[in-house]
């Protein structure tokens, strides 16, 4: 019984030190991406875009993608290079509506909550219209420049809440 309390105190101190050090060790071993952003590999981006646009992955040129998951939902940003036909098919298939690309709409759809990557520059296309719609609970926003064969796509999914 004389060693019970010193051993108990040593265990409590050791567990306290472990709890303090664990987050630092975990961050060192498994670094989290900045602000929940995760950049996808270009081949994965091409495969995902190909399935959405109904074409082969080889049809896509330079393509990048990044996503962010939060309690409110997920957002994915894509930039890609592809011919006009798959984009036209994507717009028709998802019933996207053409809208004027005002500075306010550009800000709210494409520039609000931008990913920390250098390639996300949808204003660089200098377009006057964009395509917006929803498909299977996802909000789709697309800017495409047919002559440059370059596009920017944002896909947002809202987290469903349980109402009682």
PDB file of C-alpha atoms in Angstrom:
ATOM      1  CA  UNK A   1       0.000   0.000   0.000  1.00  0.00           C
ATOM      2  CA  UNK A   2       2.936   2.320   0.570  1.00  0.00           C
ATOM      3  CA  UNK A   3       3.761   2.347  -3.193  1.00  0.00           C
ATOM      4  CA  UNK A   4       0.186   2.708  -4.413  1.00  0.00           C
ATOM      5  CA  UNK A   5      -0.056   6.512  -4.352  1.00  0.00           C
ATOM      6  CA  UNK A   6       3.408   7.199  -5.841  1.00  0.00           C
ATOM      7  CA  UNK A   7       2.669   4.747  -8.672  1.00  0.00           C
ATOM      8  CA  UNK A   8      -0.778   6.302  -9.204  1.00  0.00           C
ATOM      9  CA  UNK A   9       0.774   9.791  -9.327  1.00  0.00           C
ATOM     10  CA  UNK A  10       3.438   8.640 -11.794  1.00  0.00           C
ATOM     11  CA  UNK A  11       0.733   7.106 -14.044  1.00  0.00           C
ATOM     12  CA  UNK A  12      -1.324  10.314 -13.929  1.00  0.00           C
ATOM     13  CA  UNK A  13       1.699  12.467 -14.771  1.00  0.00           C
ATOM     14  CA  UNK A  14       2.732  10.111 -17.566  1.00  0.00           C
ATOM     15  CA  UNK A  15      -0.787  10.080 -19.053  1.00  0.00           C
ATOM     16  CA  UNK A  16      -0.946  13.891 -18.860  1.00  0.00           C
ATOM     17  CA  UNK A  17       2.365  14.233 -20.693  1.00  0.00           C
ATOM     18  CA  UNK A  18       1.168  11.701 -23.279  1.00  0.00           C
ATOM     19  CA  UNK A  19      -2.037  13.674 -23.873  1.00  0.00           C
ATOM     20  CA  UNK A  20      -0.072  16.888 -24.338  1.00  0.00           C
ATOM     21  CA  UNK A  21       2.497  15.374 -26.721  1.00  0.00           C
ATOM     22  CA  UNK A  22       0.140  13.213 -28.835  1.00  0.00           C
ATOM     23  CA  UNK A  23      -1.153  15.991 -31.164  1.00  0.00           C
ATOM     24  CA  UNK A  24       2.389  17.129 -31.951  1.00  0.00           C
ATOM     25  CA  UNK A  25       3.565  13.583 -32.686  1.00  0.00           C
ATOM     26  CA  UNK A  26       0.455  12.882 -34.788  1.00  0.00           C
ATOM     27  CA  UNK A  27       0.988  16.069 -36.830  1.00  0.00           C
ATOM     28  CA  UNK A  28       4.614  15.136 -37.362  1.00  0.00           C
ATOM     29  CA  UNK A  29       3.786  11.577 -38.476  1.00  0.00           C
ATOM     30  CA  UNK A  30       0.568  12.346 -40.387  1.00  0.00           C
ATOM     31  CA  UNK A  31       0.601  15.991 -41.456  1.00  0.00           C
ATOM     32  CA  UNK A  32      -2.829  17.409 -42.200  1.00  0.00           C
ATOM     33  CA  UNK A  33      -3.349  19.328 -45.404  1.00  0.00           C
ATOM     34  CA  UNK A  34      -3.776  23.077 -45.010  1.00  0.00           C
ATOM     35  CA  UNK A  35      -7.334  23.989 -43.986  1.00  0.00           C
ATOM     36  CA  UNK A  36      -8.682  20.600 -45.036  1.00  0.00           C
ATOM     37  CA  UNK A  37      -7.689  21.054 -48.687  1.00  0.00           C
ATOM     38  CA  UNK A  38      -6.539  17.928 -50.504  1.00  0.00           C
ATOM     39  CA  UNK A  39      -4.955  18.154 -53.930  1.00  0.00           C
ATOM     40  CA  UNK A  40      -5.672  15.279 -56.303  1.00  0.00           C
ATOM     41  CA  UNK A  41      -3.210  13.719 -58.698  1.00  0.00           C
ATOM     42  CA  UNK A  42      -3.645  14.887 -62.326  1.00  0.00           C
ATOM     43  CA  UNK A  43      -4.435  11.333 -63.518  1.00  0.00           C
ATOM     44  CA  UNK A  44      -7.182  11.000 -60.879  1.00  0.00           C
ATOM     45  CA  UNK A  45      -8.601  14.365 -61.934  1.00  0.00           C
ATOM     46  CA  UNK A  46      -8.673  13.304 -65.580  1.00  0.00           C
ATOM     47  CA  UNK A  47     -10.454  10.048 -64.679  1.00  0.00           C
ATOM     48  CA  UNK A  48     -13.069  11.860 -62.588  1.00  0.00           C
ATOM     49  CA  UNK A  49     -13.669  14.500 -65.244  1.00  0.00           C
ATOM     50  CA  UNK A  50     -13.848  11.858 -67.972  1.00  0.00           C
ATOM     51  CA  UNK A  51     -16.616   9.992 -66.143  1.00  0.00           C
ATOM     52  CA  UNK A  52     -18.575  13.222 -65.563  1.00  0.00           C
ATOM     53  CA  UNK A  53     -18.100  14.533 -69.103  1.00  0.00           C
ATOM     54  CA  UNK A  54     -18.739  11.170 -70.752  1.00  0.00           C
ATOM     55  CA  UNK A  55     -15.450  10.911 -72.615  1.00  0.00           C
ATOM     56  CA  UNK A  56     -12.070   9.213 -72.301  1.00  0.00           C
ATOM     57  CA  UNK A  57      -9.444  10.442 -69.836  1.00  0.00           C
ATOM     58  CA  UNK A  58      -7.016  10.839 -72.748  1.00  0.00           C
ATOM     59  CA  UNK A  59      -9.248  13.620 -74.140  1.00  0.00           C
ATOM     60  CA  UNK A  60      -8.200  15.871 -71.255  1.00  0.00           C
ATOM     61  CA  UNK A  61      -5.004  17.852 -71.367  1.00  0.00           C
ATOM     62  CA  UNK A  62      -3.585  19.688 -68.397  1.00  0.00           C
ATOM     63  CA  UNK A  63      -6.013  19.118 -65.499  1.00  0.00           C
ATOM     64  CA  UNK A  64      -5.868  19.898 -61.798  1.00  0.00           C
ATOM     65  CA  UNK A  65      -8.216  19.343 -58.900  1.00  0.00           C
ATOM     66  CA  UNK A  66      -8.460  20.066 -55.200  1.00  0.00           C
ATOM     67  CA  UNK A  67     -11.222  19.438 -52.695  1.00  0.00           C
ATOM     68  CA  UNK A  68     -12.154  20.468 -49.190  1.00  0.00           C
ATOM     69  CA  UNK A  69     -14.441  18.649 -46.794  1.00  0.00           C
ATOM     70  CA  UNK A  70     -16.040  20.448 -43.865  1.00  0.00           C
ATOM     71  CA  UNK A  71     -19.030  20.058 -41.574  1.00  0.00           C
ATOM     72  CA  UNK A  72     -21.119  22.090 -44.048  1.00  0.00           C
ATOM     73  CA  UNK A  73     -20.290  19.826 -47.010  1.00  0.00           C
ATOM     74  CA  UNK A  74     -17.637  19.323 -49.656  1.00  0.00           C
ATOM     75  CA  UNK A  75     -16.317  21.591 -52.371  1.00  0.00           C
ATOM     76  CA  UNK A  76     -14.156  20.514 -55.305  1.00  0.00           C
ATOM     77  CA  UNK A  77     -12.381  22.849 -57.723  1.00  0.00           C
ATOM     78  CA  UNK A  78     -11.201  21.676 -61.141  1.00  0.00           C
ATOM     79  CA  UNK A  79      -9.414  23.261 -64.052  1.00  0.00           C
ATOM     80  CA  UNK A  80      -9.063  21.324 -67.260  1.00  0.00           C
ATOM     81  CA  UNK A  81      -8.267  21.431 -70.941  1.00  0.00           C
ATOM     82  CA  UNK A  82     -10.635  19.572 -73.282  1.00  0.00           C
ATOM     83  CA  UNK A  83     -12.386  19.992 -76.621  1.00  0.00           C
ATOM     84  CA  UNK A  84     -15.802  21.645 -76.844  1.00  0.00           C
ATOM     85  CA  UNK A  85     -17.938  18.538 -77.511  1.00  0.00           C
ATOM     86  CA  UNK A  86     -17.600  16.867 -74.065  1.00  0.00           C
ATOM     87  CA  UNK A  87     -18.310  20.193 -72.368  1.00  0.00           C
ATOM     88  CA  UNK A  88     -21.439  20.738 -74.466  1.00  0.00           C
ATOM     89  CA  UNK A  89     -22.591  17.218 -73.628  1.00  0.00           C
ATOM     90  CA  UNK A  90     -21.936  17.830 -69.903  1.00  0.00           C
ATOM     91  CA  UNK A  91     -23.932  21.075 -69.963  1.00  0.00           C
ATOM     92  CA  UNK A  92     -26.891  19.436 -71.723  1.00  0.00           C
ATOM     93  CA  UNK A  93     -26.811  16.237 -69.648  1.00  0.00           C
ATOM     94  CA  UNK A  94     -26.842  18.172 -66.349  1.00  0.00           C
ATOM     95  CA  UNK A  95     -29.278  20.819 -67.637  1.00  0.00           C
ATOM     96  CA  UNK A  96     -26.967  23.649 -66.655  1.00  0.00           C
ATOM     97  CA  UNK A  97     -28.386  27.117 -67.226  1.00  0.00           C
ATOM     98  CA  UNK A  98     -26.326  29.792 -68.951  1.00  0.00           C
ATOM     99  CA  UNK A  99     -26.099  32.963 -66.844  1.00  0.00           C
ATOM    100  CA  UNK A 100     -24.333  36.292 -67.105  1.00  0.00           C
ATOM    101  CA  UNK A 101     -21.000  36.182 -65.324  1.00  0.00           C
ATOM    102  CA  UNK A 102     -21.245  39.377 -63.312  1.00  0.00           C
ATOM    103  CA  UNK A 103     -18.484  40.269 -60.843  1.00  0.00           C
ATOM    104  CA  UNK A 104     -20.868  39.351 -58.020  1.00  0.00           C
ATOM    105  CA  UNK A 105     -21.634  35.943 -59.530  1.00  0.00           C
ATOM    106  CA  UNK A 106     -17.933  35.328 -60.206  1.00  0.00           C
ATOM    107  CA  UNK A 107     -17.218  36.125 -56.553  1.00  0.00           C
ATOM    108  CA  UNK A 108     -20.042  34.029 -55.086  1.00  0.00           C
ATOM    109  CA  UNK A 109     -19.641  30.964 -57.323  1.00  0.00           C
ATOM    110  CA  UNK A 110     -15.950  30.802 -58.138  1.00  0.00           C
ATOM    111  CA  UNK A 111     -13.876  33.039 -55.867  1.00  0.00           C
ATOM    112  CA  UNK A 112     -15.526  32.655 -52.484  1.00  0.00           C
ATOM    113  CA  UNK A 113     -13.524  30.186 -50.388  1.00  0.00           C
ATOM    114  CA  UNK A 114     -10.818  29.717 -53.025  1.00  0.00           C
ATOM    115  CA  UNK A 115      -8.316  26.870 -52.710  1.00  0.00           C
ATOM    116  CA  UNK A 116      -4.684  27.718 -51.889  1.00  0.00           C
ATOM    117  CA  UNK A 117      -3.321  26.782 -55.317  1.00  0.00           C
ATOM    118  CA  UNK A 118      -1.782  28.972 -58.008  1.00  0.00           C
ATOM    119  CA  UNK A 119      -3.745  27.420 -60.889  1.00  0.00           C
ATOM    120  CA  UNK A 120      -7.198  28.493 -59.638  1.00  0.00           C
ATOM    121  CA  UNK A 121      -7.748  31.601 -61.810  1.00  0.00           C
ATOM    122  CA  UNK A 122     -11.257  31.430 -63.334  1.00  0.00           C
ATOM    123  CA  UNK A 123     -11.290  35.174 -64.083  1.00  0.00           C
ATOM    124  CA  UNK A 124      -8.323  34.648 -66.429  1.00  0.00           C
ATOM    125  CA  UNK A 125     -10.687  33.203 -69.060  1.00  0.00           C
ATOM    126  CA  UNK A 126     -12.380  36.608 -69.324  1.00  0.00           C
ATOM    127  CA  UNK A 127     -15.800  35.118 -70.054  1.00  0.00           C
ATOM    128  CA  UNK A 128     -19.110  36.946 -69.866  1.00  0.00           C
ATOM    129  CA  UNK A 129     -21.246  33.870 -69.138  1.00  0.00           C
ATOM    130  CA  UNK A 130     -21.111  30.778 -66.983  1.00  0.00           C
ATOM    131  CA  UNK A 131     -23.214  27.634 -66.572  1.00  0.00           C
ATOM    132  CA  UNK A 132     -24.897  26.810 -63.270  1.00  0.00           C
ATOM    133  CA  UNK A 133     -27.172  24.024 -62.093  1.00  0.00           C
ATOM    134  CA  UNK A 134     -27.713  21.190 -59.671  1.00  0.00           C
ATOM    135  CA  UNK A 135     -27.295  17.499 -60.277  1.00  0.00           C
ATOM    136  CA  UNK A 136     -28.008  14.808 -57.654  1.00  0.00           C
ATOM    137  CA  UNK A 137     -27.793  17.328 -54.818  1.00  0.00           C
ATOM    138  CA  UNK A 138     -24.568  18.890 -56.079  1.00  0.00           C
ATOM    139  CA  UNK A 139     -24.276  22.490 -57.205  1.00  0.00           C
ATOM    140  CA  UNK A 140     -22.278  22.724 -60.439  1.00  0.00           C
ATOM    141  CA  UNK A 141     -20.673  25.960 -61.652  1.00  0.00           C
ATOM    142  CA  UNK A 142     -18.736  25.976 -64.927  1.00  0.00           C
ATOM    143  CA  UNK A 143     -16.795  28.565 -66.921  1.00  0.00           C
ATOM    144  CA  UNK A 144     -15.513  27.402 -70.318  1.00  0.00           C
ATOM    145  CA  UNK A 145     -13.607  29.152 -73.100  1.00  0.00           C
ATOM    146  CA  UNK A 146     -14.204  27.248 -76.351  1.00  0.00           C
ATOM    147  CA  UNK A 147     -11.348  28.849 -78.325  1.00  0.00           C
ATOM    148  CA  UNK A 148      -8.781  28.150 -75.595  1.00  0.00           C
ATOM    149  CA  UNK A 149     -10.442  24.802 -74.777  1.00  0.00           C
ATOM    150  CA  UNK A 150      -9.993  25.636 -71.101  1.00  0.00           C
ATOM    151  CA  UNK A 151     -12.507  25.346 -68.270  1.00  0.00           C
ATOM    152  CA  UNK A 152     -13.034  25.820 -64.550  1.00  0.00           C
ATOM    153  CA  UNK A 153     -15.561  23.747 -62.608  1.00  0.00           C
ATOM    154  CA  UNK A 154     -16.744  24.009 -58.995  1.00  0.00           C
ATOM    155  CA  UNK A 155     -18.774  21.198 -57.437  1.00  0.00           C
ATOM    156  CA  UNK A 156     -20.398  21.860 -54.053  1.00  0.00           C
ATOM    157  CA  UNK A 157     -22.285  19.332 -51.959  1.00  0.00           C
ATOM    158  CA  UNK A 158     -24.184  20.502 -48.898  1.00  0.00           C
ATOM    159  CA  UNK A 159     -24.188  18.323 -45.805  1.00  0.00           C
ATOM    160  CA  UNK A 160     -27.689  17.043 -45.044  1.00  0.00           C
ATOM    161  CA  UNK A 161     -29.013  17.778 -41.589  1.00  0.00           C
ATOM    162  CA  UNK A 162     -31.437  15.566 -39.714  1.00  0.00           C
ATOM    163  CA  UNK A 163     -34.555  17.470 -38.751  1.00  0.00           C
ATOM    164  CA  UNK A 164     -36.663  15.952 -36.001  1.00  0.00           C
TER     165      UNK A 164
END
